[in-house]
XYZ file of C-alpha atoms in Angstrom:
658
model
C 135.004 168.982 219.876
C 138.280 167.923 218.308
C 139.842 169.536 215.250
C 139.267 167.388 212.196
C 142.250 166.294 210.187
C 141.547 166.086 206.549
C 144.919 165.792 204.852
C 146.853 162.578 205.221
C 150.547 162.195 204.457
C 152.129 158.740 204.214
C 155.420 159.350 202.422
C 158.198 158.218 204.765
C 161.948 158.837 204.403
C 164.381 156.785 206.478
C 167.737 158.128 207.619
C 170.697 157.013 205.531
C 172.701 154.210 207.157
C 175.990 156.134 207.033
C 174.270 159.108 208.755
C 172.838 156.797 211.436
C 176.238 155.264 212.192
C 177.889 158.636 212.795
C 174.947 160.400 214.500
C 175.025 161.741 218.069
C 171.772 159.829 218.640
C 172.172 156.738 216.495
C 168.995 154.865 215.504
C 165.475 154.682 216.966
C 166.578 152.314 219.735
C 168.935 155.027 221.064
C 166.111 157.610 220.932
C 163.748 155.256 222.783
C 166.415 154.545 225.400
C 166.752 158.307 226.125
C 162.959 158.669 226.391
C 162.793 155.656 228.726
C 165.505 157.193 230.955
C 163.484 160.429 231.177
C 160.351 158.441 231.924
C 161.953 156.303 234.639
C 163.543 159.142 236.606
C 162.697 162.537 235.200
C 164.752 164.684 237.520
C 167.819 162.461 237.280
C 167.629 162.601 233.456
C 167.845 166.400 233.445
C 170.336 166.603 236.312
C 172.756 164.240 234.524
C 172.556 166.356 231.355
C 173.095 169.583 233.322
C 176.221 168.126 234.973
C 177.525 166.795 231.664
C 177.059 169.890 229.513
C 177.328 172.970 231.756
C 180.443 174.220 233.529
C 179.274 175.230 237.003
C 181.039 177.608 239.364
C 179.014 176.130 242.194
C 177.377 172.740 241.490
C 173.634 172.430 242.181
C 172.169 170.048 244.762
C 168.465 170.650 243.949
C 167.177 169.667 240.500
C 163.496 170.690 240.273
C 161.563 172.827 242.717
C 157.834 172.502 241.963
C 156.566 173.733 245.328
C 155.095 176.897 243.775
C 153.777 175.496 240.472
C 153.607 176.735 237.729
C 156.545 178.917 238.822
C 159.048 176.084 238.483
C 162.741 176.372 239.353
C 165.585 174.236 238.027
C 169.068 173.721 239.507
C 168.315 176.779 241.686
C 171.254 176.575 244.136
C 173.848 176.165 241.325
C 175.926 179.110 240.034
C 177.305 179.670 236.541
C 178.039 182.264 233.916
C 176.498 181.751 230.478
C 179.142 183.796 228.651
C 181.902 181.679 230.309
C 180.176 178.571 228.938
C 180.098 180.095 225.432
C 183.619 181.577 225.309
C 186.145 181.026 228.123
C 185.880 177.253 228.095
C 187.065 177.140 224.445
C 190.168 179.252 225.027
C 192.213 176.302 226.281
C 191.073 173.898 223.556
C 190.313 175.861 220.337
C 191.119 179.578 220.702
C 191.906 179.965 216.994
C 188.863 178.099 215.705
C 186.535 180.364 213.729
C 183.428 181.081 215.808
C 181.623 183.367 213.346
C 181.827 183.818 209.579
C 179.973 187.086 209.091
C 178.757 188.024 205.617
C 177.568 191.601 205.231
C 174.700 192.696 203.005
C 177.223 193.780 200.321
C 179.057 190.414 200.412
C 182.073 191.431 202.549
C 183.150 188.583 204.831
C 184.683 188.881 208.332
C 185.896 185.840 210.299
C 186.133 185.981 214.093
C 187.879 183.298 216.177
C 186.764 182.239 219.655
C 189.669 184.163 221.199
C 188.826 187.318 219.227
C 185.146 187.012 220.155
C 186.107 186.579 223.817
C 188.194 189.772 223.695
C 185.449 191.768 221.975
C 182.900 190.622 224.581
C 185.248 191.448 227.480
C 186.041 194.920 226.128
C 182.380 195.718 225.649
C 181.419 194.269 229.054
C 184.090 196.472 230.674
C 182.608 199.420 228.774
C 179.127 198.567 230.094
C 180.442 198.569 233.655
C 181.058 202.326 233.360
C 177.268 202.865 233.541
C 177.259 201.522 237.133
C 174.339 199.189 236.523
C 173.216 196.614 239.066
C 172.901 192.861 238.710
C 169.742 192.013 236.770
C 169.192 195.513 235.306
C 167.605 195.308 231.857
C 169.365 196.360 228.660
C 167.438 196.809 225.386
C 169.439 195.791 222.305
C 168.222 197.158 218.957
C 170.960 196.229 216.511
C 171.288 194.863 212.988
C 172.234 191.234 212.522
C 175.989 190.957 212.913
C 178.913 190.213 215.210
C 178.169 193.199 217.461
C 174.660 191.937 218.245
C 176.175 188.692 219.588
C 178.881 190.654 221.450
C 176.249 192.857 223.121
C 174.185 189.846 224.268
C 177.172 187.918 225.610
C 178.599 191.036 227.318
C 175.310 191.500 229.194
C 175.372 187.817 230.198
C 178.992 188.205 231.311
C 178.246 190.822 233.949
C 174.797 189.615 234.995
C 172.649 192.138 233.103
C 169.368 190.903 231.583
C 169.088 191.696 227.874
C 165.980 192.255 225.836
C 166.632 192.226 222.101
C 164.185 194.094 219.875
C 164.160 193.035 216.220
C 165.646 195.744 213.967
C 162.462 195.882 211.883
C 160.230 196.913 214.767
C 158.841 200.420 215.007
C 159.564 203.194 217.528
C 156.303 202.350 219.310
C 157.400 198.716 219.755
C 160.752 199.846 221.208
C 159.051 202.306 223.558
C 156.610 199.622 224.832
C 159.488 197.259 225.599
C 161.715 199.875 227.290
C 158.779 200.985 229.405
C 157.625 197.496 230.394
C 161.122 196.235 231.229
C 162.147 199.541 232.845
C 165.368 199.240 230.858
C 168.428 201.154 232.080
C 170.408 201.087 228.864
C 169.767 200.960 225.106
C 172.327 199.583 222.632
C 171.642 200.496 219.004
C 173.318 201.481 215.705
C 172.946 204.584 213.580
C 171.716 202.520 210.597
C 171.409 199.012 209.242
C 171.975 197.613 205.748
C 169.269 195.308 204.341
C 168.722 194.292 200.768
C 170.922 197.073 199.391
C 168.998 199.727 201.366
C 170.089 201.780 204.344
C 167.512 201.793 207.127
C 167.641 204.068 210.198
C 167.842 202.525 213.672
C 168.887 205.284 216.026
C 166.160 207.540 214.614
C 163.583 204.939 215.733
C 165.132 204.900 219.225
C 165.001 208.723 219.380
C 161.356 208.583 218.389
C 160.700 205.899 221.029
C 162.144 208.197 223.679
C 159.945 211.067 222.453
C 156.826 208.924 223.101
C 157.538 209.090 226.866
C 157.735 206.394 229.541
C 161.467 205.784 228.931
C 162.749 207.740 231.932
C 164.463 204.625 233.325
C 167.161 204.816 230.588
C 170.485 206.244 231.847
C 172.479 205.905 228.629
C 172.520 204.832 224.965
C 175.417 203.117 223.180
C 175.468 203.670 219.393
C 177.342 201.484 216.923
C 178.594 203.497 213.958
C 177.878 201.821 210.621
C 177.429 204.803 208.270
C 180.050 207.282 207.145
C 177.803 210.239 207.845
C 178.659 212.578 210.682
C 176.017 212.360 213.411
C 176.009 214.441 216.565
C 175.250 212.412 219.664
C 173.152 213.863 222.489
C 173.805 213.891 226.228
C 173.791 210.365 227.720
C 174.788 208.872 224.319
C 178.159 207.362 223.460
C 179.636 205.711 220.379
C 180.421 202.000 220.724
C 184.047 202.598 219.585
C 184.510 205.292 222.239
C 183.020 203.054 224.943
C 185.527 200.237 224.313
C 188.531 202.525 223.784
C 191.325 201.578 226.214
C 189.161 198.842 227.797
C 190.901 195.637 228.839
C 190.353 192.514 226.693
C 189.820 190.518 229.909
C 186.763 190.751 232.138
C 186.035 188.377 234.992
C 182.630 186.755 234.559
C 179.988 187.540 237.182
C 178.599 184.256 238.451
C 174.834 184.207 238.936
C 172.396 181.636 240.261
C 170.811 179.215 237.824
C 167.454 181.018 237.871
C 168.929 184.483 237.179
C 166.992 185.996 234.209
C 169.323 185.735 231.199
C 166.923 187.629 228.943
C 163.413 188.875 228.323
C 162.032 188.472 224.849
C 158.757 190.125 223.998
C 156.174 188.348 221.899
C 153.245 190.221 220.540
C 150.190 188.842 222.202
C 147.175 188.460 219.872
C 145.628 191.162 222.012
C 146.946 193.861 224.212
C 150.461 194.683 225.267
C 153.487 192.592 224.312
C 154.400 189.795 226.718
C 157.944 189.808 228.168
C 158.852 186.108 228.167
C 161.451 185.587 230.910
C 164.139 182.898 230.535
C 166.549 181.569 233.138
C 170.320 181.121 232.750
C 171.098 177.437 233.402
C 167.946 175.645 232.224
C 167.856 177.677 229.039
C 171.539 177.123 228.248
C 171.231 173.393 228.912
C 168.506 172.921 226.313
C 170.238 175.198 223.784
C 173.319 172.963 224.033
C 171.565 169.637 224.088
C 169.315 170.385 221.103
C 172.403 171.533 219.153
C 173.881 168.133 219.966
C 170.875 165.871 219.335
C 168.645 167.744 216.850
C 171.424 169.284 214.756
C 173.888 166.461 215.354
C 176.617 169.129 215.665
C 180.202 167.995 215.045
C 183.543 169.731 215.400
C 184.013 170.255 211.654
C 180.476 171.457 210.827
C 179.801 174.877 209.344
C 176.380 175.677 210.722
C 174.028 178.397 209.506
C 170.768 179.439 211.106
C 169.270 182.293 209.063
C 167.211 183.764 211.927
C 167.758 187.262 213.279
C 168.776 187.613 216.932
C 165.591 189.656 217.429
C 163.684 186.357 217.598
C 164.000 183.363 219.909
C 165.540 181.257 217.122
C 168.370 183.799 216.870
C 168.864 183.634 220.674
C 168.988 179.860 221.038
C 170.411 178.797 217.684
C 172.690 181.736 216.842
C 173.820 183.519 220.021
C 173.968 180.737 222.616
C 173.608 177.133 221.357
C 176.302 177.087 218.616
C 178.853 179.034 220.680
C 178.335 176.952 223.831
C 178.954 173.869 221.649
C 182.076 175.433 220.108
C 180.716 175.383 216.546
C 181.668 177.517 213.528
C 178.608 179.380 212.303
C 177.628 181.730 209.475
C 175.832 184.970 210.324
C 174.285 187.009 207.535
C 173.248 190.640 207.650
C 170.859 190.779 204.702
C 167.779 189.160 203.162
C 167.421 185.971 201.065
C 166.526 187.792 197.846
C 169.327 190.388 197.515
C 170.975 190.969 195.094
C 169.111 187.932 193.732
C 167.027 185.104 195.159
C 169.931 182.650 194.894
C 171.829 184.408 197.705
C 171.283 181.617 200.276
C 172.446 178.891 197.870
C 175.436 181.002 196.802
C 176.444 181.457 200.456
C 176.071 177.734 201.229
C 178.441 177.019 198.337
C 180.900 179.800 199.299
C 181.175 178.948 203.007
C 180.772 175.145 202.635
C 177.773 175.147 204.972
C 176.964 171.650 206.274
C 173.877 172.387 208.457
C 171.275 174.867 207.226
C 168.305 176.023 209.334
C 165.653 178.369 207.911
C 161.925 179.117 207.879
C 159.207 177.636 205.609
C 158.284 181.178 204.568
C 161.781 181.664 203.144
C 161.654 178.271 201.432
C 158.273 178.975 199.807
C 159.280 182.411 198.525
C 162.519 180.915 197.105
C 160.527 178.187 195.338
C 158.635 180.924 193.516
C 161.798 182.876 192.732
C 163.613 179.804 191.405
C 160.821 179.221 188.871
C 161.224 182.731 187.514
C 164.989 183.097 187.235
C 167.815 180.680 186.450
C 170.307 182.600 188.638
C 168.043 181.990 191.607
C 167.640 178.277 191.008
C 169.429 176.034 193.519
C 170.581 173.773 190.650
C 172.931 176.598 189.631
C 174.966 176.145 192.852
C 177.074 173.415 194.390
C 175.239 172.382 197.567
C 177.210 169.176 198.146
C 178.621 170.417 201.503
C 175.134 170.139 203.096
C 174.446 167.134 205.334
C 171.441 168.308 207.370
C 168.540 170.727 206.817
C 166.206 172.260 209.360
C 162.908 174.105 209.318
C 161.602 176.514 211.995
C 158.965 179.135 212.716
C 155.777 177.474 211.538
C 154.655 174.127 210.182
C 156.125 173.374 206.758
C 153.709 172.335 204.003
C 154.468 168.829 202.673
C 155.130 170.132 199.133
C 157.554 172.791 200.368
C 159.223 170.039 202.452
C 159.615 167.891 199.321
C 161.150 170.747 197.323
C 163.578 171.438 200.194
C 164.455 167.752 200.409
C 164.916 167.261 196.655
C 166.306 170.579 195.405
C 168.432 171.662 198.392
C 169.225 168.367 200.098
C 169.390 166.276 196.879
C 167.582 163.400 198.670
C 170.544 162.849 201.018
C 169.996 165.365 203.849
C 167.520 164.633 206.627
C 165.176 167.561 207.420
C 164.594 168.346 211.094
C 161.178 170.023 211.157
C 161.423 171.590 214.606
C 158.404 172.620 216.640
C 159.036 174.982 219.550
C 158.148 178.490 220.733
C 159.625 181.594 222.326
C 158.234 180.214 225.576
C 159.794 176.743 225.301
C 163.347 178.052 224.867
C 164.345 175.312 222.407
C 163.003 172.364 220.392
C 160.226 170.367 222.060
C 158.985 168.190 219.165
C 161.444 167.359 216.400
C 162.962 164.478 214.478
C 166.484 163.415 215.491
C 168.247 163.098 212.130
C 170.081 159.825 212.788
C 167.075 158.128 214.340
C 163.624 159.317 213.221
C 161.963 158.254 209.946
C 160.713 161.509 208.373
C 157.200 162.329 207.134
C 156.776 165.602 205.164
C 154.905 168.214 207.188
C 155.198 166.360 210.510
C 157.484 167.455 213.364
C 157.339 163.726 214.340
C 158.116 162.921 218.022
C 158.902 164.771 221.265
C 162.496 165.603 222.084
C 163.748 163.241 224.822
C 162.640 164.564 228.216
C 159.640 166.514 226.835
C 156.274 165.022 227.844
C 153.988 166.256 225.034
C 150.341 165.220 224.584
C 147.113 166.246 222.859
C 144.068 166.911 224.997
C 140.486 168.166 224.700
C 139.142 171.355 226.314
C 138.747 169.564 229.656
C 142.369 168.380 229.663
C 141.665 164.695 228.848
C 144.004 163.050 226.375
C 142.316 162.345 223.041
C 142.854 159.158 220.980
C 145.559 159.210 218.297
C 144.017 160.383 215.046
C 141.832 162.957 216.831
C 142.912 166.596 216.822
C 143.008 168.700 219.953
C 145.138 171.063 222.044
C 148.878 170.539 222.260
C 150.203 170.500 225.843
C 153.389 169.601 227.714
C 152.539 167.713 230.895
C 155.757 168.118 232.885
C 157.985 171.164 233.413
C 161.355 171.171 231.566
C 164.512 173.233 232.188
C 164.287 175.749 229.313
C 160.640 176.651 229.841
C 159.414 180.217 230.327
C 159.651 181.254 233.972
C 157.039 183.989 233.984
C 155.794 186.981 231.999
C 157.867 189.916 233.204
C 155.906 191.883 235.764
C 152.678 189.930 235.161
C 152.611 186.523 236.889
C 148.801 186.321 236.634
C 148.913 186.660 232.845
C 151.596 183.945 232.785
C 149.345 181.509 234.658
C 146.261 182.381 232.605
C 148.072 182.226 229.222
C 150.129 179.063 229.711
C 148.829 177.163 232.731
C 145.059 177.676 232.637
C 142.978 176.485 235.540
C 140.631 174.510 233.272
C 143.575 172.193 232.438
C 144.488 171.876 236.125
C 147.010 174.742 236.378
C 150.116 172.502 235.994
C 149.995 171.618 232.300
C 151.656 173.899 229.740
C 149.237 174.960 226.983
C 151.137 175.615 223.746
C 148.266 177.477 222.040
C 148.461 175.236 218.958
C 146.100 172.609 217.626
C 147.749 169.287 216.774
C 147.026 165.690 215.876
C 148.930 162.422 216.318
C 149.033 159.877 213.524
C 146.917 156.808 214.288
C 149.746 154.347 213.693
C 153.068 156.171 214.194
C 152.063 158.583 216.967
C 153.761 161.383 214.988
C 152.657 164.905 215.820
C 151.452 167.310 213.136
C 150.787 170.917 214.097
C 147.502 172.201 212.677
C 148.025 175.912 213.346
C 147.315 178.256 216.247
C 144.115 177.532 218.144
C 143.021 181.035 217.134
C 143.449 179.939 213.507
C 141.004 177.056 213.720
C 137.987 177.630 211.471
C 134.534 176.442 212.372
C 132.747 175.815 209.051
C 129.223 174.385 209.289
C 130.075 172.638 212.549
C 133.401 171.253 211.280
C 136.568 172.541 212.930
C 139.302 172.791 210.326
C 142.941 173.808 210.837
C 143.969 176.606 208.444
C 147.318 174.877 207.986
C 145.783 171.898 206.192
C 143.894 174.051 203.703
C 147.090 176.038 203.070
C 149.039 172.827 202.497
C 146.418 171.590 200.086
C 146.629 174.851 198.070
C 150.444 174.805 198.075
C 150.454 171.240 196.736
C 148.866 172.604 193.505
C 151.654 173.063 190.890
C 150.545 176.683 190.177
C 150.831 177.843 193.820
C 153.957 179.100 195.591
C 152.386 180.227 198.850
C 148.992 180.499 200.527
C 147.502 181.860 203.721
C 143.990 180.998 204.891
C 141.796 182.858 207.371
C 138.168 182.747 208.389
C 135.540 185.473 208.243
C 132.126 185.455 209.902
C 129.338 183.894 207.832
C 125.688 184.022 208.894
C 124.911 180.486 207.704
C 128.113 178.501 208.010
C 129.537 180.286 211.078
C 132.719 181.015 209.182
C 133.642 181.147 205.543
C 137.136 180.420 204.219
C 139.200 183.174 202.613
C 142.448 182.159 200.880
C 145.224 184.543 199.845
C 147.338 182.952 197.156
C 150.721 183.761 195.581
C 151.217 181.942 192.291
C 154.569 180.786 190.927
C 153.943 182.849 187.797
C 152.600 186.410 187.555
C 149.459 187.587 189.345
C 146.383 186.800 187.178
C 143.624 189.245 186.307
C 140.145 189.184 184.711
C 138.987 185.936 183.156
C 142.295 184.191 183.819
C 141.964 184.948 187.552
C 138.402 183.580 187.587
C 139.513 180.379 185.848
C 142.359 179.813 188.350
C 139.995 180.506 191.311
C 137.626 177.824 190.019
C 140.530 175.418 189.457
C 141.939 175.934 192.961
C 138.523 175.545 194.626
C 138.025 172.233 192.829
C 141.531 171.209 193.791
C 140.921 171.779 197.528
C 137.539 170.041 197.208
C 139.252 166.994 195.754
C 142.215 167.040 198.189
C 140.269 167.642 201.371
C 136.578 167.632 200.671
C 133.883 170.144 199.654
C 133.669 171.524 203.214
C 137.158 173.021 202.874
C 136.644 174.812 199.542
C 137.587 178.484 199.982
C 134.627 180.816 199.446
C 136.922 183.679 198.428
C 140.351 183.381 196.761
C 142.478 186.498 196.269
C 145.825 186.863 194.523
C 148.870 188.917 195.476
C 152.500 189.159 194.329
C 153.323 188.311 197.932
C 151.762 188.049 201.379
C 152.002 190.727 204.084
C 155.066 189.712 206.093
C 157.174 191.184 208.810
C 160.808 191.696 207.943
C 161.542 188.391 209.620
C 159.251 186.622 207.165
C 156.233 185.944 209.441
C 152.865 186.281 207.714
C 150.727 188.872 209.537
C 147.493 186.932 209.707
C 145.630 189.533 211.772
C 145.916 191.899 208.770
C 144.562 189.191 206.492
C 141.611 188.682 208.857
C 140.885 192.425 208.751
C 141.086 192.462 204.932
C 138.758 189.458 204.728
C 136.146 191.293 206.795
C 136.596 194.427 204.674
C 137.859 196.428 207.707
C 140.074 199.454 207.362
C 143.605 198.706 208.558
C 144.228 201.012 211.499
C 146.843 198.995 213.411
C 150.614 199.547 213.244
C 152.002 198.207 209.943
C 155.480 199.667 210.366
C 156.990 196.197 210.750
C 155.654 195.107 207.354
C 158.249 194.461 204.715
C 155.814 195.207 201.882
C 152.818 197.395 202.915
C 151.774 198.000 199.262
C 150.704 194.376 199.019
C 147.594 195.099 201.134
C 145.925 196.941 198.243
C 146.241 193.875 195.979
C 144.784 191.593 198.617
C 141.690 193.719 199.084
C 140.595 192.771 195.542
C 137.982 190.057 195.447
C 137.516 188.135 192.202
C 133.929 188.345 191.021
């Protein structure tokens, strides 16, 4: 049975003519021409792009090898170095161009040119060589957001080591699991990190990870010094500054084959151990570059800012690799959007003259709330005229949050690229192209050229437009996941299930295509589909309906078992004003239930609405829905909540309104 779509969105915004004329993909006809080229000769389409964008040491002669599907290989007999493609190639053309504008938590700014970044990477890579590691050995990076995190990643890529970045908000247990699974040889960390005016320990978490056992593969730890406190290092540990002392600022790149694992990035599976998503070198780099060019329309004079941390895939593709390979100037920020006040993002856009801004809906929704409460936080207080393009990433964006972003941040002149992709896809797979695609709030619109996306039922048959189903990608593409590290069976089962024929990539999301435009709208993870009295409803639509109410800043919806209806709907709501209590809370619950009933229909009315000052989020801003499901069922929270930014919020969300 398909997922029912109950919210319809018909507002359409066309790209400005001046934007179209100057865009890297100019107008819908140009988009359609690219799609037709991919359709006519799929391999040639990707091969031409790979020859155009990547500098090869040894050119490839084979494009796609599908003989052992779904373990696809791309450009396999070609050789390259990813770090060379991000750094060395710019030294002859723009060595003094600023590569990174780094703003620290306290507001200090450091600019690094391409030549300076190259030298830092070479020095560190030479330092890493002293550990006598072999090609393809894994290195765990657990660093705060900053220049050094990028240097560490590119230095690994330079000498053929495979990095695995662990987000700086993850717990000791998470680090231990990843070291153990990857059999990492080296850990790169810092003594502390600065976030939101606080000092948070990092090395202490690594020490604790080691104490949990299973980390015997590690031969050394490099520690970046950020605090002024004297810390004694143990055996096998060395300070970053000591490692690079007297090291040459030149280091020959190690050329690897196209399929060499550039990195592993672990995603928490809904159950069980984290999955080490393995990405290749060439295919991954190709898509990082091409999406920078077509989705973000990157130009030589842009100042680009993606707010993601390098601990996530967005920070890999659209901070570490894509912008640098395209020779862009980018902003990197150490802190959080709300420190010292919730206008920090807008202040930084004004200060650094940011022209392309890419952030998550979660950040946008929390800043909507903050702007209502405080004039200093309101975007109208800042000059945002340097912006020409906005982007959204991480989850579907509610139409009302999209409209606020468009009106208040973009002032009706900046297209919004609402990008759908995953850790596993390596880069954007469904997204508007800003100089071509008419925009509809809440829709990621059409597939990126060369990506064959479709919506199917449980048997793998395509469903008619207007019917919800499972989102799939029918053909392999260069930046796709290669395997789950050490677990090929889990890779096949998770992403290429037999019931869909074993050669079709299952994204794990429900989606629907508009009856007339064919635009895709993501309806939430398949796991987040509710079955209420025989109707299958996407949680995303109910959330969007709640957020469209003028009182609501943010909402998260989950299901809980119900003996009559199968599942009942529980909504956790953050209001723009203060959290209500008593009779006021009851009145707002009744108002919101009626609102959803009117917007969607009685079937979607939440049975239980609870209020919090915020929602339980990881430090990267992701809502932890599994905790919300546990709270809805009244279960005690026993799982690890160390990655939560705000654990105290759970108490508020336990409270039902009678």
